[in-house]
mmCIF file of C-alpha atoms and ligand atoms in Angstrom:
data_model
loop_
_atom_site.group_PDB
_atom_site.id
_atom_site.type_symbol
_atom_site.label_atom_id
_atom_site.label_comp_id
_atom_site.label_asym_id
_atom_site.label_seq_id
_atom_site.Cartn_x
_atom_site.Cartn_y
_atom_site.Cartn_z
ATOM 1 C CA MET T 245 4.868 2.888 -49.916
ATOM 2 C CA VAL T 246 1.736 3.306 -47.788
ATOM 3 C CA LYS T 247 -1.196 1.573 -49.459
ATOM 4 C CA VAL T 248 -4.528 3.146 -48.540
ATOM 5 C CA ALA T 249 -7.889 1.585 -49.340
ATOM 6 C CA VAL T 250 -10.387 4.395 -49.831
ATOM 7 C CA LEU T 251 -14.033 3.547 -49.185
ATOM 8 C CA PRO T 252 -16.244 6.604 -49.833
ATOM 9 C CA GLY T 253 -19.503 4.832 -48.919
ATOM 10 C CA ASP T 254 -22.864 6.601 -48.924
ATOM 11 C CA GLY T 255 -24.528 10.005 -48.529
ATOM 12 C CA ILE T 256 -21.924 12.712 -47.954
ATOM 13 C CA GLY T 257 -19.207 9.986 -47.898
ATOM 14 C CA PRO T 258 -17.974 10.521 -51.490
ATOM 15 C CA GLU T 259 -17.712 14.331 -51.184
ATOM 16 C CA ILE T 260 -15.935 14.373 -47.815
ATOM 17 C CA ILE T 261 -13.509 11.742 -49.056
ATOM 18 C CA GLU T 262 -12.880 13.542 -52.323
ATOM 19 C CA SER T 263 -12.245 16.780 -50.444
ATOM 20 C CA SER T 264 -9.970 15.188 -47.870
ATOM 21 C CA MET T 265 -7.919 13.819 -50.759
ATOM 22 C CA LEU T 266 -6.974 17.414 -51.589
ATOM 23 C CA VAL T 267 -5.314 17.551 -48.182
ATOM 24 C CA VAL T 268 -3.735 14.120 -48.582
ATOM 25 C CA ASN T 269 -2.253 15.105 -51.930
ATOM 26 C CA LYS T 270 -0.807 18.262 -50.454
ATOM 27 C CA VAL T 271 0.739 16.323 -47.576
ATOM 28 C CA LYS T 272 2.125 13.802 -50.011
ATOM 29 C CA GLU T 273 3.876 16.589 -51.905
ATOM 30 C CA VAL T 274 5.100 18.627 -48.906
ATOM 31 C CA PHE T 275 6.344 15.737 -46.774
ATOM 32 C CA GLU T 276 7.258 13.424 -49.644
ATOM 33 C CA ILE T 277 5.224 10.536 -48.279
ATOM 34 C CA ASP T 278 4.825 7.746 -50.766
ATOM 35 C CA PHE T 279 1.096 6.952 -50.778
ATOM 36 C CA SER T 280 -0.966 4.868 -53.111
ATOM 37 C CA PHE T 281 -4.766 4.905 -53.106
ATOM 38 C CA GLN T 282 -7.301 2.445 -54.324
ATOM 39 C CA LYS T 283 -11.044 2.916 -54.128
ATOM 40 C CA GLY T 284 -13.477 0.206 -53.114
ATOM 41 C CA LEU T 285 -17.245 -0.210 -53.009
ATOM 42 C CA PHE T 286 -18.682 -0.281 -49.517
ATOM 43 C CA GLY T 287 -22.014 0.228 -47.758
ATOM 44 C CA GLY T 288 -25.382 0.925 -49.349
ATOM 45 C CA SER T 289 -23.838 1.997 -52.643
ATOM 46 C CA ALA T 290 -22.007 -1.348 -52.766
ATOM 47 C CA TYR T 291 -25.277 -3.134 -52.037
ATOM 48 C CA ASP T 292 -26.945 -1.322 -54.937
ATOM 49 C CA ALA T 293 -24.113 -2.188 -57.298
ATOM 50 C CA THR T 294 -23.402 -5.781 -56.238
ATOM 51 C CA GLY T 295 -26.145 -7.014 -53.892
ATOM 52 C CA THR T 296 -23.862 -6.971 -50.841
ATOM 53 C CA PRO T 297 -22.634 -4.034 -48.719
ATOM 54 C CA PHE T 298 -19.159 -5.570 -48.339
ATOM 55 C CA PRO T 299 -18.159 -7.154 -51.649
ATOM 56 C CA THR T 300 -15.376 -9.756 -51.822
ATOM 57 C CA ASP T 301 -13.206 -7.410 -53.878
ATOM 58 C CA THR T 302 -13.383 -4.827 -51.103
ATOM 59 C CA LYS T 303 -12.496 -7.438 -48.467
ATOM 60 C CA LYS T 304 -9.442 -8.342 -50.509
ATOM 61 C CA LEU T 305 -8.546 -4.691 -51.057
ATOM 62 C CA VAL T 306 -8.639 -3.759 -47.356
ATOM 63 C CA GLU T 307 -6.672 -6.803 -46.295
ATOM 64 C CA GLU T 308 -3.929 -6.000 -48.771
ATOM 65 C CA SER T 309 -3.704 -2.358 -47.663
ATOM 66 C CA ASP T 310 -1.826 -0.582 -44.860
ATOM 67 C CA ALA T 311 -4.780 1.580 -43.862
ATOM 68 C CA VAL T 312 -8.407 2.195 -44.726
ATOM 69 C CA LEU T 313 -9.885 5.672 -45.136
ATOM 70 C CA LEU T 314 -13.654 5.565 -44.970
ATOM 71 C CA GLY T 315 -16.346 8.196 -45.562
ATOM 72 C CA ALA T 316 -19.680 7.165 -44.055
ATOM 73 C CA VAL T 317 -22.312 4.507 -44.622
ATOM 74 C CA GLY T 318 -26.062 4.115 -44.374
ATOM 75 C CA GLY T 319 -29.214 5.982 -45.286
ATOM 76 C CA PRO T 320 -32.999 5.600 -45.247
ATOM 77 C CA LYS T 321 -32.861 3.815 -48.581
ATOM 78 C CA TRP T 322 -31.307 0.759 -46.945
ATOM 79 C CA ASP T 323 -32.963 0.929 -43.512
ATOM 80 C CA ASN T 324 -35.407 -1.862 -44.174
ATOM 81 C CA LEU T 325 -32.964 -4.436 -45.452
ATOM 82 C CA GLU T 326 -32.397 -7.487 -43.293
ATOM 83 C CA ARG T 327 -29.652 -6.991 -40.727
ATOM 84 C CA GLY T 328 -26.802 -8.708 -42.584
ATOM 85 C CA LEU T 329 -27.361 -6.663 -45.730
ATOM 86 C CA ARG T 330 -27.495 -3.267 -44.077
ATOM 87 C CA PRO T 331 -24.597 -0.861 -44.696
ATOM 88 C CA GLU T 332 -23.982 -0.647 -40.922
ATOM 89 C CA SER T 333 -23.424 -4.422 -40.821
ATOM 90 C CA ALA T 334 -20.650 -4.015 -43.344
ATOM 91 C CA LEU T 335 -19.003 -1.435 -41.119
ATOM 92 C CA LEU T 336 -19.188 -3.716 -38.080
ATOM 93 C CA GLU T 337 -17.830 -6.611 -40.126
ATOM 94 C CA LEU T 338 -14.969 -4.450 -41.391
ATOM 95 C CA ARG T 339 -14.000 -3.415 -37.840
ATOM 96 C CA LYS T 340 -14.249 -7.000 -36.587
ATOM 97 C CA ARG T 341 -12.438 -8.562 -39.533
ATOM 98 C CA LEU T 342 -9.478 -6.204 -39.114
ATOM 99 C CA GLY T 343 -9.420 -6.710 -35.320
ATOM 100 C CA LEU T 344 -9.918 -2.999 -34.589
ATOM 101 C CA TYR T 345 -10.866 -3.174 -30.936
ATOM 102 C CA CYS T 346 -9.582 0.287 -30.057
ATOM 103 C CA ASN T 347 -11.526 3.285 -31.323
ATOM 104 C CA LEU T 348 -9.836 6.552 -30.531
ATOM 105 C CA ARG T 349 -11.937 9.718 -30.713
ATOM 106 C CA PRO T 350 -10.091 12.917 -29.811
ATOM 107 C CA VAL T 351 -12.374 15.863 -29.057
ATOM 108 C CA LYS T 352 -11.003 19.322 -28.647
ATOM 109 C CA TYR T 353 -12.347 22.796 -28.154
ATOM 110 C CA TYR T 354 -11.640 25.392 -30.846
ATOM 111 C CA ASN T 355 -11.604 29.011 -29.736
ATOM 112 C CA ALA T 356 -12.895 29.989 -33.159
ATOM 113 C CA LEU T 357 -16.070 28.002 -32.501
ATOM 114 C CA GLU T 358 -16.789 29.711 -29.196
ATOM 115 C CA ASN T 359 -20.222 30.719 -30.500
ATOM 116 C CA LYS T 360 -21.122 27.173 -31.507
ATOM 117 C CA VAL T 361 -20.685 25.562 -28.101
ATOM 118 C CA VAL T 362 -23.355 25.598 -25.434
ATOM 119 C CA TRP T 363 -20.969 26.649 -22.655
ATOM 120 C CA LYS T 364 -20.213 30.204 -21.588
ATOM 121 C CA PRO T 365 -17.468 31.985 -23.557
ATOM 122 C CA GLY T 366 -14.028 30.988 -22.304
ATOM 123 C CA TYR T 367 -15.263 28.103 -20.170
ATOM 124 C CA LEU T 368 -13.871 25.396 -22.446
ATOM 125 C CA GLU T 369 -10.486 27.049 -23.047
ATOM 126 C CA GLY T 370 -7.921 24.285 -23.515
ATOM 127 C CA VAL T 371 -10.371 21.379 -23.193
ATOM 128 C CA ASP T 372 -9.108 18.373 -25.053
ATOM 129 C CA VAL T 373 -10.498 14.916 -24.344
ATOM 130 C CA VAL T 374 -9.636 11.529 -25.806
ATOM 131 C CA VAL T 375 -12.323 8.867 -25.785
ATOM 132 C CA PHE T 376 -11.218 5.244 -26.096
ATOM 133 C CA ARG T 377 -14.234 3.267 -27.206
ATOM 134 C CA GLU T 378 -14.061 -0.538 -27.243
ATOM 135 C CA LEU T 379 -15.085 -1.396 -30.789
ATOM 136 C CA THR T 380 -15.414 -5.126 -31.398
ATOM 137 C CA GLY T 381 -17.381 -6.402 -28.406
ATOM 138 C CA GLY T 382 -20.473 -5.713 -26.333
ATOM 139 C CA ALA T 383 -24.039 -5.416 -27.574
ATOM 140 C CA TYR T 384 -22.966 -4.736 -31.142
ATOM 141 C CA PHE T 385 -21.505 -8.198 -31.527
ATOM 142 C CA GLY T 386 -23.347 -10.358 -28.958
ATOM 143 C CA THR T 387 -25.980 -12.937 -29.815
ATOM 144 C CA LYS T 388 -29.109 -11.298 -31.172
ATOM 145 C CA GLY T 389 -32.588 -12.581 -31.736
ATOM 146 C CA ARG T 390 -35.995 -11.497 -32.842
ATOM 147 C CA THR T 391 -39.441 -13.030 -32.916
ATOM 148 C CA GLU T 392 -42.678 -11.200 -33.565
ATOM 149 C CA GLN T 393 -43.162 -10.452 -29.851
ATOM 150 C CA GLU T 394 -39.636 -10.314 -28.532
ATOM 151 C CA ALA T 395 -36.115 -9.171 -29.341
ATOM 152 C CA TYR T 396 -32.779 -9.393 -27.569
ATOM 153 C CA ASP T 397 -29.152 -8.297 -27.884
ATOM 154 C CA THR T 398 -26.531 -9.783 -25.613
ATOM 155 C CA ILE T 399 -23.681 -7.837 -24.037
ATOM 156 C CA SER T 400 -20.664 -9.942 -23.262
ATOM 157 C CA TYR T 401 -17.047 -9.064 -22.566
ATOM 158 C CA SER T 402 -14.023 -11.186 -21.806
ATOM 159 C CA ARG T 403 -11.302 -10.089 -19.414
ATOM 160 C CA GLU T 404 -8.898 -9.905 -22.360
ATOM 161 C CA GLU T 405 -11.203 -7.647 -24.391
ATOM 162 C CA VAL T 406 -11.467 -5.194 -21.515
ATOM 163 C CA TYR T 407 -7.778 -5.377 -20.692
ATOM 164 C CA ARG T 408 -6.383 -4.596 -24.123
ATOM 165 C CA LEU T 409 -8.655 -1.572 -24.595
ATOM 166 C CA ALA T 410 -8.329 -0.132 -21.098
ATOM 167 C CA GLU T 411 -4.558 -0.519 -21.115
ATOM 168 C CA ARG T 412 -4.342 1.762 -24.151
ATOM 169 C CA GLY T 413 -6.193 4.369 -22.110
ATOM 170 C CA PHE T 414 -3.723 4.005 -19.244
ATOM 171 C CA GLU T 415 -0.755 4.311 -21.603
ATOM 172 C CA LEU T 416 -2.036 7.617 -22.890
ATOM 173 C CA ALA T 417 -3.170 8.899 -19.481
ATOM 174 C CA GLN T 418 0.331 8.190 -18.163
ATOM 175 C CA LYS T 419 1.772 10.467 -20.870
ATOM 176 C CA ARG T 420 -0.852 13.190 -20.357
ATOM 177 C CA LYS T 421 -2.514 14.395 -17.170
ATOM 178 C CA LYS T 422 -2.488 11.020 -15.395
ATOM 179 C CA ILE T 423 -6.265 11.078 -15.014
ATOM 180 C CA LEU T 424 -8.410 8.318 -16.459
ATOM 181 C CA HIS T 425 -12.193 8.177 -16.380
ATOM 182 C CA SER T 426 -13.583 4.689 -16.809
ATOM 183 C CA ILE T 427 -17.278 4.679 -17.639
ATOM 184 C CA ASP T 428 -19.585 1.762 -16.934
ATOM 185 C CA LYS T 429 -22.890 0.784 -15.370
ATOM 186 C CA ALA T 430 -21.476 -1.420 -12.623
ATOM 187 C CA ASN T 431 -24.487 -0.877 -10.376
ATOM 188 C CA VAL T 432 -26.555 -2.931 -12.832
ATOM 189 C CA LEU T 433 -24.490 -4.765 -15.426
ATOM 190 C CA GLU T 434 -22.314 -7.797 -14.790
ATOM 191 C CA THR T 435 -20.092 -6.885 -17.774
ATOM 192 C CA SER T 436 -19.509 -3.512 -16.123
ATOM 193 C CA ARG T 437 -18.430 -5.186 -12.884
ATOM 194 C CA LEU T 438 -15.858 -7.149 -14.850
ATOM 195 C CA TRP T 439 -14.869 -3.920 -16.631
ATOM 196 C CA ARG T 440 -14.249 -2.143 -13.320
ATOM 197 C CA GLU T 441 -12.324 -5.077 -11.884
ATOM 198 C CA VAL T 442 -9.991 -5.226 -14.889
ATOM 199 C CA VAL T 443 -9.456 -1.453 -14.898
ATOM 200 C CA ASN T 444 -8.473 -1.568 -11.215
ATOM 201 C CA GLU T 445 -6.103 -4.431 -11.946
ATOM 202 C CA ILE T 446 -4.360 -2.465 -14.728
ATOM 203 C CA ASN T 447 -4.184 0.525 -12.391
ATOM 204 C CA GLN T 448 -1.661 -1.419 -10.290
ATOM 205 C CA LYS T 449 0.641 -1.422 -13.315
ATOM 206 C CA TYR T 450 0.144 2.348 -13.729
ATOM 207 C CA PRO T 451 -0.066 3.509 -10.103
ATOM 208 C CA GLU T 452 0.521 7.164 -10.994
ATOM 209 C CA VAL T 453 -2.683 7.299 -12.990
ATOM 210 C CA LYS T 454 -5.661 8.378 -10.951
ATOM 211 C CA VAL T 455 -8.747 6.420 -11.987
ATOM 212 C CA GLU T 456 -12.270 7.767 -11.610
ATOM 213 C CA HIS T 457 -15.065 5.256 -12.179
ATOM 214 C CA LEU T 458 -18.286 6.854 -13.351
ATOM 215 C CA TYR T 459 -21.660 5.343 -14.105
ATOM 216 C CA VAL T 460 -22.625 6.109 -17.658
ATOM 217 C CA ASP T 461 -25.748 8.072 -16.714
ATOM 218 C CA ASN T 462 -23.701 10.301 -14.444
ATOM 219 C CA ALA T 463 -20.933 10.558 -17.061
ATOM 220 C CA ALA T 464 -23.486 11.924 -19.542
ATOM 221 C CA LEU T 465 -24.453 14.573 -17.001
ATOM 222 C CA GLN T 466 -20.844 15.383 -16.068
ATOM 223 C CA LEU T 467 -19.959 15.919 -19.727
ATOM 224 C CA VAL T 468 -22.541 18.689 -19.718
ATOM 225 C CA ILE T 469 -22.040 20.294 -16.326
ATOM 226 C CA ASN T 470 -18.287 19.874 -15.913
ATOM 227 C CA PRO T 471 -16.576 18.759 -19.131
ATOM 228 C CA ARG T 472 -13.263 20.226 -17.978
ATOM 229 C CA GLN T 473 -12.672 17.352 -15.547
ATOM 230 C CA PHE T 474 -12.132 14.857 -18.390
ATOM 231 C CA ASP T 475 -8.899 14.037 -20.141
ATOM 232 C CA VAL T 476 -8.793 10.348 -21.126
ATOM 233 C CA ILE T 477 -11.963 8.243 -21.091
ATOM 234 C CA VAL T 478 -12.212 4.467 -21.529
ATOM 235 C CA THR T 479 -15.527 2.776 -22.079
ATOM 236 C CA GLU T 480 -17.352 -0.105 -23.735
ATOM 237 C CA ASN T 481 -18.701 -0.098 -27.262
ATOM 238 C CA MET T 482 -22.229 1.253 -26.924
ATOM 239 C CA PHE T 483 -21.502 3.732 -24.126
ATOM 240 C CA GLY T 484 -18.584 4.996 -26.209
ATOM 241 C CA ASP T 485 -20.782 5.429 -29.251
ATOM 242 C CA ILE T 486 -23.259 7.534 -27.319
ATOM 243 C CA LEU T 487 -20.800 9.528 -25.223
ATOM 244 C CA SER T 488 -18.496 10.363 -28.119
ATOM 245 C CA ASP T 489 -21.383 12.004 -29.994
ATOM 246 C CA GLN T 490 -22.205 13.869 -26.817
ATOM 247 C CA ALA T 491 -18.584 14.904 -26.336
ATOM 248 C CA ALA T 492 -18.574 16.290 -29.884
ATOM 249 C CA SER T 493 -20.568 19.185 -28.442
ATOM 250 C CA ILE T 494 -17.205 20.377 -27.052
ATOM 251 C CA ALA T 495 -15.890 20.691 -30.608
ATOM 252 C CA GLY T 496 -19.040 22.508 -31.695
ATOM 253 C CA SER T 497 -20.230 19.926 -34.218
ATOM 254 C CA LEU T 498 -20.186 16.232 -34.948
ATOM 255 C CA GLY T 499 -18.636 17.317 -38.225
ATOM 256 C CA MET T 500 -15.433 18.061 -36.289
ATOM 257 C CA LEU T 501 -14.974 14.604 -34.726
ATOM 258 C CA PRO T 502 -12.373 12.262 -36.291
ATOM 259 C CA SER T 503 -11.673 8.683 -35.341
ATOM 260 C CA ALA T 504 -8.952 6.082 -35.605
ATOM 261 C CA SER T 505 -9.813 2.418 -35.158
ATOM 262 C CA LEU T 506 -6.665 0.663 -34.082
ATOM 263 C CA GLY T 507 -5.430 -2.715 -32.956
ATOM 264 C CA GLY T 508 -5.158 -4.488 -36.282
ATOM 265 C CA LYS T 509 -2.472 -4.889 -38.891
ATOM 266 C CA VAL T 510 -4.564 -2.596 -41.071
ATOM 267 C CA ASN T 511 -6.116 0.318 -39.191
ATOM 268 C CA LEU T 512 -9.187 2.297 -40.134
ATOM 269 C CA TYR T 513 -9.700 6.056 -40.192
ATOM 270 C CA GLU T 514 -13.164 7.531 -40.475
ATOM 271 C CA PRO T 515 -15.131 10.537 -39.258
ATOM 272 C CA ALA T 516 -17.329 9.700 -36.266
ATOM 273 C CA HIS T 517 -20.429 11.142 -37.922
ATOM 274 C CA GLY T 518 -22.889 9.482 -40.257
ATOM 275 C CA SER T 519 -23.736 9.817 -43.938
ATOM 276 C CA ALA T 520 -26.109 12.827 -43.544
ATOM 277 C CA PRO T 521 -28.332 11.877 -46.509
ATOM 278 C CA ASP T 522 -30.304 15.125 -46.129
ATOM 279 C CA ILE T 523 -27.363 17.250 -47.290
ATOM 280 C CA ALA T 524 -25.625 14.701 -49.537
ATOM 281 C CA GLY T 525 -24.357 15.893 -52.904
ATOM 282 C CA GLN T 526 -24.815 19.593 -52.040
ATOM 283 C CA ASN T 527 -21.245 20.535 -51.120
ATOM 284 C CA LYS T 528 -22.470 21.468 -47.620
ATOM 285 C CA ALA T 529 -20.907 18.775 -45.438
ATOM 286 C CA ASN T 530 -18.061 19.598 -43.092
ATOM 287 C CA PRO T 531 -14.941 17.748 -44.311
ATOM 288 C CA ILE T 532 -12.945 18.522 -41.144
ATOM 289 C CA ALA T 533 -13.748 15.270 -39.281
ATOM 290 C CA THR T 534 -12.421 13.358 -42.291
ATOM 291 C CA ILE T 535 -9.404 15.628 -42.684
ATOM 292 C CA LEU T 536 -8.564 15.190 -38.994
ATOM 293 C CA SER T 537 -8.962 11.428 -39.490
ATOM 294 C CA VAL T 538 -6.320 11.732 -42.213
ATOM 295 C CA ALA T 539 -4.109 13.405 -39.590
ATOM 296 C CA LEU T 540 -4.628 10.386 -37.340
ATOM 297 C CA MET T 541 -3.653 8.128 -40.234
ATOM 298 C CA LEU T 542 -0.450 10.134 -40.665
ATOM 299 C CA ARG T 543 0.221 9.788 -36.934
ATOM 300 C CA PHE T 544 -0.581 6.133 -36.374
ATOM 301 C CA THR T 545 -0.103 4.350 -39.697
ATOM 302 C CA CYS T 546 2.582 6.513 -41.303
ATOM 303 C CA GLN T 547 4.163 7.420 -37.936
ATOM 304 C CA HIS T 548 4.729 10.877 -39.361
ATOM 305 C CA GLU T 549 3.987 13.139 -36.405
ATOM 306 C CA GLU T 550 5.159 16.267 -38.187
ATOM 307 C CA ALA T 551 2.740 15.760 -41.076
ATOM 308 C CA ALA T 552 -0.091 14.905 -38.672
ATOM 309 C CA GLN T 553 0.474 18.125 -36.750
ATOM 310 C CA ALA T 554 0.749 20.165 -39.924
ATOM 311 C CA VAL T 555 -2.772 19.060 -40.864
ATOM 312 C CA GLU T 556 -4.129 19.775 -37.379
ATOM 313 C CA VAL T 557 -2.515 23.208 -37.292
ATOM 314 C CA ALA T 558 -3.903 23.997 -40.752
ATOM 315 C CA VAL T 559 -7.418 23.160 -39.516
ATOM 316 C CA ASP T 560 -6.919 25.442 -36.499
ATOM 317 C CA GLN T 561 -5.736 28.270 -38.702
ATOM 318 C CA VAL T 562 -8.552 28.069 -41.228
ATOM 319 C CA LEU T 563 -11.091 28.091 -38.395
ATOM 320 C CA ALA T 564 -9.285 31.004 -36.758
ATOM 321 C CA GLN T 565 -9.527 32.909 -40.058
ATOM 322 C CA GLY T 566 -13.302 32.662 -39.690
ATOM 323 C CA TYR T 567 -14.103 30.108 -42.355
ATOM 324 C CA ALA T 568 -16.931 27.695 -41.589
ATOM 325 C CA THR T 569 -19.161 25.111 -43.196
ATOM 326 C CA ILE T 570 -22.855 25.507 -42.377
ATOM 327 C CA ASP T 571 -22.779 23.232 -39.325
ATOM 328 C CA ILE T 572 -20.267 25.539 -37.618
ATOM 329 C CA ALA T 573 -21.416 28.830 -39.151
ATOM 330 C CA GLY T 574 -22.479 31.810 -37.047
ATOM 331 C CA PRO T 575 -22.245 35.595 -36.839
ATOM 332 C CA GLY T 576 -19.227 36.977 -38.696
ATOM 333 C CA LYS T 577 -18.266 33.637 -40.262
ATOM 334 C CA LYS T 578 -17.308 33.191 -43.874
ATOM 335 C CA VAL T 579 -19.429 30.243 -44.963
ATOM 336 C CA VAL T 580 -17.785 27.914 -47.469
ATOM 337 C CA GLY T 581 -18.625 24.571 -49.036
ATOM 338 C CA THR T 582 -17.071 21.162 -48.465
ATOM 339 C CA LYS T 583 -14.551 21.429 -51.255
ATOM 340 C CA GLU T 584 -13.586 25.043 -50.511
ATOM 341 C CA MET T 585 -12.987 24.229 -46.835
ATOM 342 C CA ALA T 586 -10.656 21.383 -47.823
ATOM 343 C CA GLU T 587 -8.836 23.618 -50.330
ATOM 344 C CA LEU T 588 -8.309 26.306 -47.694
ATOM 345 C CA ILE T 589 -6.826 23.722 -45.326
ATOM 346 C CA ALA T 590 -4.665 22.120 -48.014
ATOM 347 C CA ASN T 591 -3.337 25.525 -49.078
ATOM 348 C CA ILE T 592 -1.820 26.367 -45.715
ATOM 349 C CA ILE T 593 0.005 23.080 -45.222
ATOM 350 C CA LYS T 594 3.716 23.548 -45.620
HETATM 351 C C1 IPM J 1744 -20.143 5.340 -35.239
HETATM 352 C C2 IPM J 1744 -21.463 5.031 -35.914
HETATM 353 C C3 IPM J 1744 -21.582 3.526 -36.098
HETATM 354 C C4 IPM J 1744 -21.486 2.888 -34.714
HETATM 355 C C5 IPM J 1744 -22.849 3.062 -36.843
HETATM 356 C C6 IPM J 1744 -22.972 3.698 -38.206
HETATM 357 C C7 IPM J 1744 -22.920 1.560 -36.947
HETATM 358 O O1 IPM J 1744 -22.524 5.563 -35.173
HETATM 359 O O2 IPM J 1744 -19.085 5.002 -35.813
HETATM 360 O O3 IPM J 1744 -20.155 5.912 -34.157
HETATM 361 O O4 IPM J 1744 -22.483 2.853 -33.981
HETATM 362 O O5 IPM J 1744 -20.402 2.417 -34.372
HETATM 363 MN MN1 MN J 1745 -21.901 6.798 -33.482
#
């Protein structure tokens, strides 16, 4: 039995989670996977209900589960709370508490979304990039401080923190095209010099993998002018946050970008986008990032590659049939809502 803690969160979180459950239930039936689901309060909605964004009951629930499926957290309503009470703090605490240092964000180009990407038709054919973002270190977790006149965030990385993340990138690069882009700012940052040193050290263990070191500013440019050069990317927490949103332009929308946060006993699956409060509750959100996160859960937690691929293929097919949520709509598309998109995907899984 695979026990999944389901944390819908805020904004569009509840509707994308509810819709993705249609897919999960179909997979459960078709592949006879024994799942159990339990919902927990998390984020701003948890703060409203209990006074804390990460209630004790939810901590207990996630620790007793095999995986966590999360919607999204945050919204203007909670933006002025003190740091520790903000929904985003709960998310960082969840990642840290479960030891999820490795955030995997696969980005791929969909022919059906040719009109949504900024590149010329055909240019992105076959592009498929995996970003490994370090998730429990760097500026997000360093010492922070604030006075009236000054504020600071500290970036610090240990050799071990860099090693364990970068090695996952090498492992995958070895199985794929044997190209690894490591992104840093080693011309300025000491942490980046350590990053580069450790990456080069691991390279000796994987000599067939060709490593390209790029400065983050240049990497941002390269993702625009020559995205086809990338296959596997490894980078630190904040650079990975920024570049993975940027890379989502390859998939046509941030609403297409799933993520798996790995490295713990209990791993976390969540779309890479936010809670989109402006469209919350309107059945407009794209559930695909969440549905593809479910596929990652099937792959990594359930180790059921066949089921994972069935979900991914179903997404491809529904897009190829011309269905789209508003974020990926365009000429000739059949625009559907959140729930309808999930139903269409669930219906083709077999
Ligand atoms: C993400 C999000 C989060 C992050 C926020 C909500 C804290 O942007 O998962 O990319 O920065 O990690
Ligand atoms: Mn982000």
